[in-house]
Amino acid sequence: MAQKVTPKILAGFMELLPSEQLVFDEMKALIEKTYQSFGFVSLDTPVLELSDVLLAKAGGETEKQIYRFNKGDNDLCMRFDLTVPLARYVAQHQNDLTFPFKRYQVSKVYRGERPQKGRFREFYQADIDIIGSEKLSVIYDAEMPAIMYHVFQKLGLERFCIKMNNRKLMNGFYESLNLTQEAPEISRIIDKMDKIGIENVKACLKDLNLSDELIEKIVSFTAINGKATDVLAKVKTVGIQNDMFETGLNELEIVANAMQDLGVPETHFEIDLKITRGLDYYTGTVYETFVDGHQGWGSICSGGRYENLAGYYTDRKLPGVGMSIGLTRFFDLLRDQKMITPQKSTAADVLILPMDENATAYALKLAHLLRTNDINVQTYASDGKFKNKMVYANKVGVPFVIVLGEDEVANKTVALKNMQSGLQELVAYDQVADVLKSQLELQMKDKKKLIVQA
RNA sequence: GCGAAUGUAGCUCAGUUGGUUAGAGCGCUGGUUUGUGGUACCAGAUGUCGUGGGUUCGAGUCCCAUCUUUCGCCCCA
């Protein structure tokens, strides 16, 4: 016997079973639908880009993680995020696009890093961005988190919080302390507060040769967080005289107010002066989203405002604001916590079980009829004991089964069985579609949300 | 890139100080009489104990190497 090859996939790649895939697809569809409800259109850029293009700006950590290779004379890269391809796209097609340009993209990206829990080498990002020409209203900075709020609402996630901050505010703050140079390093340390604790943060700051007085100022200022109105009031009393600081503060206030107008309750967003985001291209508002009780997950949805998206490709100034859900990680964590429950492994609403060969033609015609009525139908074509067909129906979790035997064929009826209740009724052939539709609608009504949070 | 663990049936794991035919639960297959599943009962299949080498009369159990996967750090979704 020939040696068999072990069937397996690479580490850091996620592959789902049918029941899970159905949930994932539903989640993805719901996200896209919500994005569309704000007028965004989808974009589908290539997985591969020329290295020159993709790495125009790269450097540091990201570059190390990029899948890069040669094919013929081409030096190629697999995209590691969706923002750089967006920049390329907007720069390339700037004359054909209408600004503000609103696009979303739910696609896979690739990073060759060490796989760990929640860290994949291939994963979905669900990005949404608005790009303006020369200028872009700060109102859009409020629209972004509002969209995300509605996304999570629709998914059924109830307890979460979108935390935001403003880089201008922070840079202004550091500028007022004459710490412009050290600001990025300080931010990185402050960001670790929850993880390593206040004493370690102070120790790290001390290593930067900061005076105790400065450290105290920084730590107490960045400790400000909570309800937007409270934070804004507090920040105003700190009394910092700096133009950039004022601008940032003003932006934060506009965004916080607009978010409420957009239907985001104050319970679901906060201002947190510790948030800065690692990526250096953010220049204004920044966001991170946390699920209550699961801070360890990190941010499941982040983003921010960038003043110049495509500076490496064009002289035209293209400011934008965007957010992104790490869909693969989010899904993986939800599944891990049993916050999503795969139910069925078929897309069919109804499974038709012909008793024997004599019912096959009748079954196929019925299936066709139902499909023309927008019902997903599967017919079971194999022979075998009838019981096994029922077992199959049960395993795939199909909500309805239609049994077709000698009697049904003769009388032009069907036996329609609700698999959940176990009840079965005899329905005339002509009425099956209507009856089934109304029953499916009933089931839709008391369908639970995708995500159930304990 | 640095550090630490793991590896026994499809899955989750047990396997006593090395001792003969390697186990459990779940899952899977079949059955409990012929047009009805989910519960119950009965029966059954499945492993070169990650791979290679070594110690030993004898290794799933000890040693070495290697691969795999996982977990920290870094960075991030």
Short mmCIF file of C-alpha atoms (C1' of nucleotides) in Angstrom, two decimals:
data_model
loop_
_atom_site.label_atom_id
_atom_site.label_comp_id
_atom_site.label_asym_id
_atom_site.label_seq_id
_atom_site.Cartn_x
_atom_site.Cartn_y
_atom_site.Cartn_z
CA MET A 1 0.00 0.00 0.00
CA ALA A 2 1.34 3.40 -0.94
CA GLN A 3 2.36 5.76 1.81
CA LYS A 4 -0.44 8.23 2.42
CA VAL A 5 0.18 11.93 2.76
CA THR A 6 -1.20 13.38 5.98
CA PRO A 7 -3.96 15.81 5.11
CA LYS A 8 -3.34 19.02 6.98
CA ILE A 9 -3.12 22.76 6.58
CA LEU A 10 -0.46 25.25 7.58
CA ALA A 11 -0.36 26.59 11.11
CA GLY A 12 -2.04 29.93 11.53
CA PHE A 13 -4.63 29.27 8.86
CA MET A 14 -8.25 28.81 9.80
CA GLU A 15 -10.59 26.36 8.15
CA LEU A 16 -14.12 25.72 9.32
CA LEU A 17 -16.56 22.85 9.38
CA PRO A 18 -19.86 23.37 7.57
CA SER A 19 -21.85 24.29 10.68
CA GLU A 20 -19.26 26.89 11.65
CA GLN A 21 -18.87 28.20 8.15
CA LEU A 22 -22.58 28.93 8.05
CA VAL A 23 -22.28 31.09 11.15
CA PHE A 24 -19.17 32.80 9.85
CA ASP A 25 -20.85 33.60 6.54
CA GLU A 26 -23.87 34.95 8.33
CA MET A 27 -21.67 37.21 10.41
CA LYS A 28 -19.79 38.42 7.39
CA ALA A 29 -23.01 39.09 5.50
CA LEU A 30 -24.46 41.03 8.41
CA ILE A 31 -21.37 43.20 8.65
CA GLU A 32 -21.39 43.96 4.93
CA LYS A 33 -25.08 44.72 5.00
CA THR A 34 -24.59 47.21 7.81
CA TYR A 35 -21.69 48.86 5.98
CA GLN A 36 -23.91 49.18 2.93
CA SER A 37 -26.64 50.78 5.00
CA PHE A 38 -24.30 53.75 5.44
CA GLY A 39 -23.74 54.01 1.71
CA PHE A 40 -20.47 52.17 1.41
CA VAL A 41 -19.64 50.12 -1.65
CA SER A 42 -17.40 47.08 -1.64
CA LEU A 43 -13.95 46.92 -3.13
CA ASP A 44 -12.04 43.80 -4.04
CA THR A 45 -8.34 44.40 -4.61
CA PRO A 46 -5.88 41.63 -5.58
CA VAL A 47 -4.21 39.47 -2.95
CA LEU A 48 -0.87 40.01 -4.69
CA GLU A 49 0.68 43.40 -5.31
CA LEU A 50 4.02 44.51 -6.66
CA SER A 51 6.50 44.84 -3.81
CA ASP A 52 7.48 48.33 -4.93
CA VAL A 53 3.90 49.43 -4.51
CA LEU A 54 3.02 47.60 -1.34
CA LEU A 55 6.24 48.37 0.49
CA ALA A 56 6.42 52.02 -0.54
CA LYS A 57 5.99 52.98 3.05
CA ALA A 58 6.64 49.82 5.00
CA GLY A 59 9.38 49.31 7.47
CA GLY A 60 10.06 47.80 10.83
CA GLU A 61 7.96 44.99 12.17
CA THR A 62 5.38 44.73 9.41
CA GLU A 63 7.94 44.24 6.71
CA LYS A 64 9.45 41.25 8.46
CA GLN A 65 6.09 39.54 8.43
CA ILE A 66 5.27 39.97 4.78
CA TYR A 67 5.00 37.00 2.46
CA ARG A 68 7.23 38.05 -0.40
CA PHE A 69 8.50 36.09 -3.37
CA ASN A 70 9.59 36.26 -6.97
CA LYS A 71 7.80 34.87 -9.97
CA GLY A 72 9.59 35.47 -13.21
CA ASP A 73 10.83 39.05 -13.10
CA ASN A 74 8.19 40.19 -10.68
CA ASP A 75 8.92 40.92 -7.05
CA LEU A 76 5.59 40.21 -5.36
CA CYS A 77 3.97 40.58 -1.98
CA MET A 78 0.82 39.24 -0.45
CA ARG A 79 -1.18 42.06 1.08
CA PHE A 80 -0.69 42.35 4.85
CA ASP A 81 -3.58 44.76 5.36
CA LEU A 82 -6.29 46.42 3.30
CA THR A 83 -5.34 50.02 3.89
CA VAL A 84 -2.22 50.12 1.75
CA PRO A 85 -4.03 48.56 -1.23
CA LEU A 86 -6.79 51.12 -0.66
CA ALA A 87 -4.24 53.92 -0.79
CA ARG A 88 -2.87 52.53 -4.05
CA TYR A 89 -6.37 52.15 -5.46
CA VAL A 90 -7.46 55.65 -4.57
CA ALA A 91 -4.26 57.19 -5.91
CA GLN A 92 -4.48 55.17 -9.11
CA HIS A 93 -8.13 55.92 -9.78
CA GLN A 94 -8.39 59.34 -8.19
CA ASN A 95 -9.76 60.89 -11.35
CA ASP A 96 -12.53 58.31 -11.62
CA LEU A 97 -13.62 58.40 -8.01
CA THR A 98 -16.09 60.73 -6.41
CA PHE A 99 -15.06 62.10 -3.03
CA PRO A 100 -15.79 61.54 -0.24
CA PHE A 101 -15.17 58.00 -1.39
CA LYS A 102 -16.75 55.39 0.88
CA ARG A 103 -15.66 51.82 0.47
CA TYR A 104 -15.59 48.67 2.54
CA GLN A 105 -13.57 45.55 2.00
CA VAL A 106 -13.96 42.25 3.76
CA SER A 107 -11.02 40.18 2.61
CA LYS A 108 -8.18 37.98 3.70
CA VAL A 109 -4.78 39.41 4.51
CA TYR A 110 -1.50 37.61 5.17
CA ARG A 111 1.18 37.96 7.80
CA GLY A 112 3.98 35.49 8.30
CA GLU A 113 4.20 35.81 12.04
CA ARG A 114 4.26 33.25 14.78
CA PRO A 115 0.79 31.76 15.13
CA GLN A 116 -0.78 31.89 18.56
CA LYS A 117 -4.23 31.99 19.98
CA GLY A 118 -6.03 34.66 18.02
CA ARG A 119 -3.01 35.27 15.82
CA PHE A 120 -3.36 33.99 12.32
CA ARG A 121 -1.22 34.07 9.22
CA GLU A 122 -4.25 34.34 7.02
CA PHE A 123 -7.20 36.26 8.38
CA TYR A 124 -10.17 38.34 7.41
CA GLN A 125 -10.28 42.03 8.00
CA ALA A 126 -13.56 43.86 7.63
CA ASP A 127 -12.38 47.34 6.75
CA ILE A 128 -14.39 50.45 6.22
CA ASP A 129 -12.93 53.79 5.19
CA ILE A 130 -13.96 57.19 3.96
CA ILE A 131 -11.48 59.12 1.85
CA GLY A 132 -11.81 62.81 1.17
CA SER A 133 -10.03 65.08 -1.25
CA GLU A 134 -8.01 67.80 0.50
CA LYS A 135 -10.47 67.91 3.38
CA LEU A 136 -12.70 65.50 5.21
CA SER A 137 -15.21 66.57 7.84
CA VAL A 138 -14.57 65.37 11.37
CA ILE A 139 -18.21 64.31 11.43
CA TYR A 140 -17.07 61.20 9.57
CA ASP A 141 -14.91 60.42 12.57
CA ALA A 142 -18.18 59.92 14.41
CA GLU A 143 -19.78 57.92 11.63
CA MET A 144 -17.11 55.23 11.81
CA PRO A 145 -17.72 54.12 15.40
CA ALA A 146 -21.44 54.59 14.87
CA ILE A 147 -21.32 52.05 12.05
CA MET A 148 -19.39 49.65 14.26
CA TYR A 149 -21.85 50.13 17.08
CA HIS A 150 -24.67 49.10 14.78
CA VAL A 151 -22.67 46.15 13.46
CA PHE A 152 -22.11 44.75 16.92
CA GLN A 153 -25.70 45.42 17.89
CA LYS A 154 -26.95 43.45 14.93
CA LEU A 155 -24.56 40.62 15.65
CA GLY A 156 -26.09 40.41 19.11
CA LEU A 157 -23.02 41.51 21.03
CA GLU A 158 -24.50 43.53 23.85
CA ARG A 159 -21.75 44.51 26.19
CA PHE A 160 -18.86 46.20 24.46
CA CYS A 161 -17.22 49.59 24.48
CA ILE A 162 -15.68 51.67 21.74
CA LYS A 163 -12.84 53.62 23.29
CA MET A 164 -11.39 56.59 21.54
CA ASN A 165 -8.80 59.27 21.84
CA ASN A 166 -7.24 61.94 19.66
CA ARG A 167 -3.62 62.04 18.61
CA LYS A 168 -3.62 65.81 18.26
CA LEU A 169 -4.73 66.11 21.83
CA MET A 170 -1.98 63.78 22.97
CA ASN A 171 0.74 65.27 20.78
CA GLY A 172 -0.29 68.71 22.01
CA PHE A 173 -0.05 67.46 25.55
CA TYR A 174 3.46 66.09 25.04
CA GLU A 175 4.47 69.20 23.12
CA SER A 176 3.43 71.34 26.09
CA LEU A 177 5.81 69.26 28.21
CA ASN A 178 8.58 69.55 25.62
CA LEU A 179 8.41 65.81 25.02
CA THR A 180 7.58 65.75 21.30
CA GLN A 181 10.59 63.57 20.58
CA GLU A 182 9.76 61.00 23.23
CA ALA A 183 6.01 61.01 22.64
CA PRO A 184 5.78 57.80 20.56
CA GLU A 185 7.85 55.81 23.03
CA ILE A 186 5.86 57.17 25.96
CA SER A 187 2.58 56.28 24.27
CA ARG A 188 3.75 52.73 23.75
CA ILE A 189 4.54 52.40 27.43
CA ILE A 190 1.27 53.98 28.55
CA ASP A 191 -0.58 51.59 26.28
CA LYS A 192 0.68 48.69 28.40
CA MET A 193 -0.86 50.08 31.58
CA ASP A 194 -3.56 47.43 31.94
CA LYS A 195 -1.09 44.70 31.19
CA ILE A 196 1.91 45.53 33.33
CA GLY A 197 0.43 47.85 35.94
CA ILE A 198 1.17 51.37 37.04
CA GLU A 199 4.43 50.67 38.87
CA ASN A 200 6.03 49.01 35.87
CA VAL A 201 4.84 51.81 33.64
CA LYS A 202 6.48 54.34 35.90
CA ALA A 203 9.67 52.29 35.91
CA CYS A 204 9.70 52.16 32.11
CA LEU A 205 9.18 55.93 31.93
CA LYS A 206 12.00 56.42 34.36
CA ASP A 207 14.24 54.50 31.96
CA LEU A 208 13.54 57.28 29.45
CA ASN A 209 15.21 59.71 31.84
CA LEU A 210 12.01 61.53 32.69
CA SER A 211 11.75 63.39 35.97
CA ASP A 212 9.38 62.12 38.64
CA GLU A 213 7.36 65.26 38.22
CA LEU A 214 6.90 64.66 34.49
CA ILE A 215 6.08 61.00 35.03
CA GLU A 216 3.46 61.98 37.55
CA LYS A 217 1.94 64.46 35.11
CA ILE A 218 1.86 61.95 32.26
CA VAL A 219 0.47 59.12 34.34
CA SER A 220 -2.26 61.17 35.91
CA PHE A 221 -3.26 62.81 32.62
CA THR A 222 -3.44 59.56 30.67
CA ALA A 223 -5.38 57.98 33.51
CA ILE A 224 -8.35 60.11 32.53
CA ASN A 225 -11.00 57.94 30.98
CA GLY A 226 -14.70 57.23 31.10
CA LYS A 227 -17.90 58.79 29.82
CA ALA A 228 -17.14 61.26 27.04
CA THR A 229 -18.76 64.27 28.69
CA ASP A 230 -16.95 63.65 31.97
CA VAL A 231 -13.58 63.21 30.30
CA LEU A 232 -13.99 66.35 28.21
CA ALA A 233 -14.85 68.35 31.30
CA LYS A 234 -11.86 66.97 33.18
CA VAL A 235 -9.42 67.56 30.37
CA LYS A 236 -10.52 71.18 30.14
CA THR A 237 -9.62 71.74 33.78
CA VAL A 238 -6.07 70.45 33.33
CA GLY A 239 -5.28 73.83 31.81
CA ILE A 240 -2.86 73.08 29.04
CA GLN A 241 -2.02 75.93 26.69
CA ASN A 242 -1.29 74.43 23.31
CA ASP A 243 -2.92 74.91 19.89
CA MET A 244 -2.70 71.30 18.83
CA PHE A 245 -4.11 70.23 22.17
CA GLU A 246 -7.05 72.62 21.69
CA THR A 247 -7.71 71.32 18.19
CA GLY A 248 -7.70 67.73 19.38
CA LEU A 249 -9.97 68.50 22.28
CA ASN A 250 -12.38 70.29 20.00
CA GLU A 251 -12.43 67.35 17.57
CA LEU A 252 -13.10 64.89 20.35
CA GLU A 253 -16.03 66.97 21.51
CA ILE A 254 -17.56 67.18 18.05
CA VAL A 255 -17.13 63.43 17.53
CA ALA A 256 -18.60 62.52 20.90
CA ASN A 257 -21.65 64.69 20.30
CA ALA A 258 -22.20 63.45 16.76
CA MET A 259 -21.97 59.85 17.89
CA GLN A 260 -24.90 60.35 20.20
CA ASP A 261 -26.86 61.95 17.38
CA LEU A 262 -26.07 58.85 15.32
CA GLY A 263 -27.70 56.66 17.92
CA VAL A 264 -24.72 55.43 19.91
CA PRO A 265 -25.66 55.41 23.60
CA GLU A 266 -23.15 56.79 26.08
CA THR A 267 -22.91 53.36 27.63
CA HIS A 268 -21.11 52.05 24.59
CA PHE A 269 -18.37 54.55 23.98
CA GLU A 270 -15.77 56.22 26.11
CA ILE A 271 -12.79 58.48 25.82
CA ASP A 272 -9.63 56.88 27.11
CA LEU A 273 -6.42 58.89 27.01
CA LYS A 274 -4.33 55.73 27.14
CA ILE A 275 -5.40 54.69 23.64
CA THR A 276 -2.96 55.66 20.93
CA ARG A 277 -2.73 52.75 18.45
CA GLY A 278 0.58 51.50 17.22
CA LEU A 279 0.35 52.52 13.61
CA ASP A 280 2.14 55.76 12.98
CA TYR A 281 -0.06 57.01 10.15
CA TYR A 282 -2.90 57.99 12.44
CA THR A 283 -3.05 61.72 13.02
CA GLY A 284 -6.34 62.44 14.79
CA THR A 285 -9.12 60.34 16.24
CA VAL A 286 -8.15 56.77 17.15
CA TYR A 287 -10.42 53.92 18.19
CA GLU A 288 -10.23 50.57 19.90
CA THR A 289 -13.12 48.32 20.79
CA PHE A 290 -13.29 45.96 23.73
CA VAL A 291 -15.81 43.32 24.71
CA ASP A 292 -16.82 43.65 28.37
CA GLY A 293 -15.44 40.83 30.42
CA HIS A 294 -12.99 39.92 27.69
CA GLN A 295 -10.36 42.63 27.87
CA GLY A 296 -7.79 39.92 27.32
CA TRP A 297 -9.01 39.59 23.76
CA GLY A 298 -7.51 42.96 22.98
CA SER A 299 -9.20 45.27 20.55
CA ILE A 300 -11.60 43.54 18.20
CA CYS A 301 -12.14 46.60 16.05
CA SER A 302 -9.79 49.52 15.69
CA GLY A 303 -8.87 52.37 13.43
CA GLY A 304 -8.47 56.07 13.19
CA ARG A 305 -8.05 59.24 11.20
CA TYR A 306 -5.11 59.72 8.89
CA GLU A 307 -4.39 63.07 7.25
CA ASN A 308 -2.64 61.74 4.21
CA LEU A 309 -3.50 58.27 2.98
CA ALA A 310 -1.60 58.07 -0.26
CA GLY A 311 1.37 60.35 0.18
CA TYR A 312 3.67 57.69 -1.23
CA TYR A 313 1.70 57.48 -4.48
CA THR A 314 0.47 60.98 -5.22
CA ASP A 315 0.86 64.64 -4.29
CA ARG A 316 -2.86 65.01 -3.91
CA LYS A 317 -3.79 65.24 -0.27
CA LEU A 318 -6.21 62.47 0.60
CA PRO A 319 -7.29 62.48 4.23
CA GLY A 320 -9.39 59.61 5.52
CA VAL A 321 -10.81 57.83 8.48
CA GLY A 322 -11.36 54.11 8.84
CA MET A 323 -11.98 51.21 11.14
CA SER A 324 -11.46 47.50 10.84
CA ILE A 325 -12.81 44.38 12.50
CA GLY A 326 -10.39 41.50 12.89
CA LEU A 327 -13.02 39.06 11.81
CA THR A 328 -11.08 35.82 11.95
CA ARG A 329 -9.80 36.47 15.44
CA PHE A 330 -13.17 37.71 16.62
CA PHE A 331 -14.89 34.61 15.29
CA ASP A 332 -12.26 32.34 16.76
CA LEU A 333 -12.61 33.92 20.19
CA LEU A 334 -16.40 33.82 20.11
CA ARG A 335 -16.33 30.16 19.16
CA ASP A 336 -13.81 29.45 21.88
CA GLN A 337 -16.07 31.08 24.48
CA LYS A 338 -19.15 29.29 23.09
CA MET A 339 -20.69 32.67 22.41
CA ILE A 340 -21.77 31.44 19.02
CA THR A 341 -23.52 28.13 18.59
CA PRO A 342 -23.38 26.38 15.24
CA GLN A 343 -26.75 24.74 14.69
CA LYS A 344 -27.01 23.25 11.26
CA SER A 345 -24.69 22.17 8.54
CA THR A 346 -26.88 22.70 5.52
CA ALA A 347 -28.11 25.84 3.84
CA ALA A 348 -31.39 24.11 3.05
CA ASP A 349 -34.65 25.19 4.67
CA VAL A 350 -36.22 21.91 3.76
CA LEU A 351 -35.01 18.44 2.88
CA ILE A 352 -37.13 16.29 0.58
CA LEU A 353 -37.05 12.59 1.32
CA PRO A 354 -38.53 10.37 -1.37
CA MET A 355 -39.52 6.97 0.09
CA ASP A 356 -38.49 5.08 -2.98
CA GLU A 357 -37.59 5.46 -6.65
CA ASN A 358 -41.20 5.92 -7.66
CA ALA A 359 -41.31 9.21 -5.81
CA THR A 360 -38.11 10.64 -7.34
CA ALA A 361 -39.70 12.52 -10.23
CA TYR A 362 -42.34 13.97 -7.93
CA ALA A 363 -39.62 15.02 -5.48
CA LEU A 364 -37.50 16.74 -8.09
CA LYS A 365 -40.48 18.68 -9.43
CA LEU A 366 -41.45 19.76 -5.94
CA ALA A 367 -37.89 20.87 -5.24
CA HIS A 368 -37.91 22.99 -8.37
CA LEU A 369 -41.26 24.52 -7.46
CA LEU A 370 -40.04 25.46 -3.99
CA ARG A 371 -36.81 26.96 -5.31
CA THR A 372 -38.77 29.23 -7.62
CA ASN A 373 -40.38 30.46 -4.39
CA ASP A 374 -37.00 31.37 -2.87
CA ILE A 375 -36.85 28.40 -0.56
CA ASN A 376 -33.55 26.55 -0.19
CA VAL A 377 -34.21 22.90 -0.95
CA GLN A 378 -32.15 19.78 -0.76
CA THR A 379 -33.34 16.40 -2.07
CA TYR A 380 -32.02 13.17 -0.67
CA ALA A 381 -31.28 10.92 -3.61
CA SER A 382 -29.61 7.86 -2.13
CA ASP A 383 -31.36 4.56 -1.51
CA GLY A 384 -31.38 2.94 1.82
CA LYS A 385 -33.51 2.60 4.84
CA PHE A 386 -35.90 5.39 5.47
CA LYS A 387 -34.70 5.70 9.00
CA ASN A 388 -31.23 6.59 7.78
CA LYS A 389 -32.68 9.39 5.74
CA MET A 390 -34.27 10.80 8.87
CA VAL A 391 -31.00 10.45 10.74
CA TYR A 392 -29.36 12.43 7.98
CA ALA A 393 -32.00 15.14 8.24
CA ASN A 394 -31.44 15.32 11.95
CA LYS A 395 -27.67 15.49 11.67
CA VAL A 396 -27.57 18.29 9.16
CA GLY A 397 -30.10 20.14 11.28
CA VAL A 398 -32.48 21.05 8.50
CA PRO A 399 -35.58 22.75 9.98
CA PHE A 400 -38.16 21.03 7.77
CA VAL A 401 -38.47 17.66 6.07
CA ILE A 402 -40.89 16.66 3.34
CA VAL A 403 -41.67 12.98 3.10
CA LEU A 404 -42.92 11.65 -0.22
CA GLY A 405 -44.29 8.11 -0.44
CA GLU A 406 -46.82 6.21 -2.46
CA ASP A 407 -49.79 7.97 -0.86
CA GLU A 408 -48.44 11.47 -1.32
CA VAL A 409 -47.62 10.89 -4.97
CA ALA A 410 -51.05 9.37 -5.62
CA ASN A 411 -52.95 12.18 -3.87
CA LYS A 412 -50.72 15.06 -4.95
CA THR A 413 -49.92 15.95 -1.36
CA VAL A 414 -46.77 16.16 0.73
CA ALA A 415 -46.05 15.23 4.34
CA LEU A 416 -44.41 18.31 5.85
CA LYS A 417 -42.57 17.74 9.09
CA ASN A 418 -41.24 20.38 11.44
CA MET A 419 -38.06 18.83 12.80
CA GLN A 420 -37.97 20.98 15.88
CA SER A 421 -41.49 20.29 17.11
CA GLY A 422 -41.75 16.89 15.48
CA LEU A 423 -45.20 17.77 14.19
CA GLN A 424 -46.16 16.58 10.75
CA GLU A 425 -49.00 17.69 8.51
CA LEU A 426 -50.36 16.70 5.15
CA VAL A 427 -50.33 19.63 2.72
CA ALA A 428 -51.62 19.85 -0.82
CA TYR A 429 -48.88 20.09 -3.44
CA ASP A 430 -50.05 23.51 -4.62
CA GLN A 431 -49.97 24.95 -1.14
CA VAL A 432 -46.61 23.68 0.11
CA ALA A 433 -44.66 26.75 -0.92
CA ASP A 434 -46.99 29.12 0.88
CA VAL A 435 -47.31 27.01 3.99
CA LEU A 436 -43.56 26.48 4.20
CA LYS A 437 -42.84 30.15 3.66
CA SER A 438 -45.09 31.28 6.46
CA GLN A 439 -43.66 28.66 8.80
CA LEU A 440 -40.12 29.71 7.96
CA GLU A 441 -41.07 33.29 8.64
CA LEU A 442 -42.40 32.27 12.03
CA GLN A 443 -39.10 30.57 12.83
CA MET A 444 -37.18 33.66 11.71
CA LYS A 445 -39.12 35.74 14.19
CA ASP A 446 -37.93 33.96 17.28
CA LYS A 447 -34.51 33.29 15.91
CA LYS A 448 -31.83 34.12 18.42
CA LYS A 449 -29.06 36.59 17.76
CA LEU A 450 -25.80 35.29 16.38
CA ILE A 451 -23.76 36.15 19.44
CA VAL A 452 -24.93 35.29 22.92
CA GLN A 453 -23.04 37.00 25.70
CA ALA A 454 -23.26 35.51 29.17
"C1'" G B 1 13.56 37.07 16.19
"C1'" C B 2 13.92 35.37 21.75
"C1'" G B 3 12.01 32.12 25.75
"C1'" A B 4 8.88 27.80 27.62
"C1'" A B 5 6.03 23.56 27.00
"C1'" U B 6 3.38 19.68 24.16
"C1'" G B 7 2.80 15.22 21.01
"C1'" U B 8 -1.25 8.08 23.04
"C1'" A B 9 -7.87 6.05 18.46
"C1'" G B 10 -11.68 11.25 14.37
"C1'" C B 11 -12.01 14.47 19.30
"C1'" U B 12 -10.90 15.09 24.83
"C1'" C B 13 -7.77 12.51 27.62
"C1'" A B 14 -6.13 8.03 31.20
"C1'" G B 15 -2.00 4.78 31.19
"C1'" U B 16 0.56 3.70 38.46
"C1'" U B 17 8.34 2.95 40.58
"C1'" G B 18 9.97 0.59 32.55
"C1'" G B 19 7.06 -5.90 32.29
"C1'" U B 20 3.58 -9.65 28.29
"C1'" U B 21 -2.87 -9.11 23.86
"C1'" A B 22 -2.60 -0.09 25.03
"C1'" G B 23 -7.77 1.89 27.72
"C1'" A B 24 -12.22 5.36 28.81
"C1'" G B 25 -15.79 9.03 27.37
"C1'" C B 26 -17.61 11.42 23.12
"C1'" G B 27 -17.98 10.61 17.99
"C1'" C B 28 -18.39 6.89 14.03
"C1'" U B 29 -20.73 2.10 11.81
"C1'" G B 30 -24.55 -1.55 12.47
"C1'" G B 31 -28.77 -3.43 15.26
"C1'" U B 32 -33.42 -3.17 18.85
"C1'" U B 33 -38.71 -6.67 12.53
"C1'" U B 34 -40.69 -3.87 7.42
"C1'" G B 35 -43.23 4.93 5.90
"C1'" U B 36 -40.10 8.83 10.65
"C1'" G B 37 -34.79 11.51 13.64
"C1'" G B 38 -33.16 13.78 18.35
"C1'" U B 39 -33.41 10.07 24.37
"C1'" A B 40 -32.45 4.67 25.83
"C1'" C B 41 -30.38 -0.37 25.19
"C1'" C B 42 -27.09 -3.93 22.47
"C1'" A B 43 -23.00 -4.93 19.22
"C1'" G B 44 -18.71 -3.35 16.32
"C1'" A B 45 -14.47 -0.87 13.92
"C1'" U B 46 -10.21 2.28 14.59
"C1'" G B 47 -3.97 3.23 16.96
"C1'" U B 48 3.57 0.98 13.56
"C1'" C B 49 1.71 5.50 21.55
"C1'" G B 50 4.82 12.38 16.35
"C1'" U B 51 9.60 10.61 13.78
"C1'" G B 52 14.73 8.71 14.07
"C1'" G B 53 18.37 6.83 17.18
"C1'" G B 54 20.08 5.08 22.12
"C1'" U B 55 19.90 2.57 27.27
"C1'" U B 56 17.67 -2.30 28.72
"C1'" C B 57 16.34 -9.24 28.84
"C1'" G B 58 12.15 -5.85 28.01
"C1'" A B 59 10.11 1.31 26.59
"C1'" G B 60 3.89 4.65 25.51
"C1'" U B 61 6.78 5.01 30.11
"C1'" C B 62 14.19 6.62 30.77
"C1'" C B 63 18.15 9.50 27.51
"C1'" C B 64 19.52 12.27 22.86
"C1'" A B 65 18.14 14.40 18.33
"C1'" U B 66 14.45 16.03 15.05
"C1'" C B 67 9.75 17.53 13.47
"C1'" U B 68 4.83 19.25 14.96
"C1'" U B 69 1.55 21.93 17.60
"C1'" U B 70 0.67 25.21 21.67
"C1'" C B 71 1.84 29.23 25.13
"C1'" G B 72 4.64 33.75 26.67
"C1'" C B 73 7.78 38.23 24.76
"C1'" C B 74 8.00 41.53 20.42
"C1'" C B 75 4.28 43.49 17.25
"C1'" C B 76 -0.48 43.57 15.98
"C1'" A B 77 -6.51 42.23 14.16
#
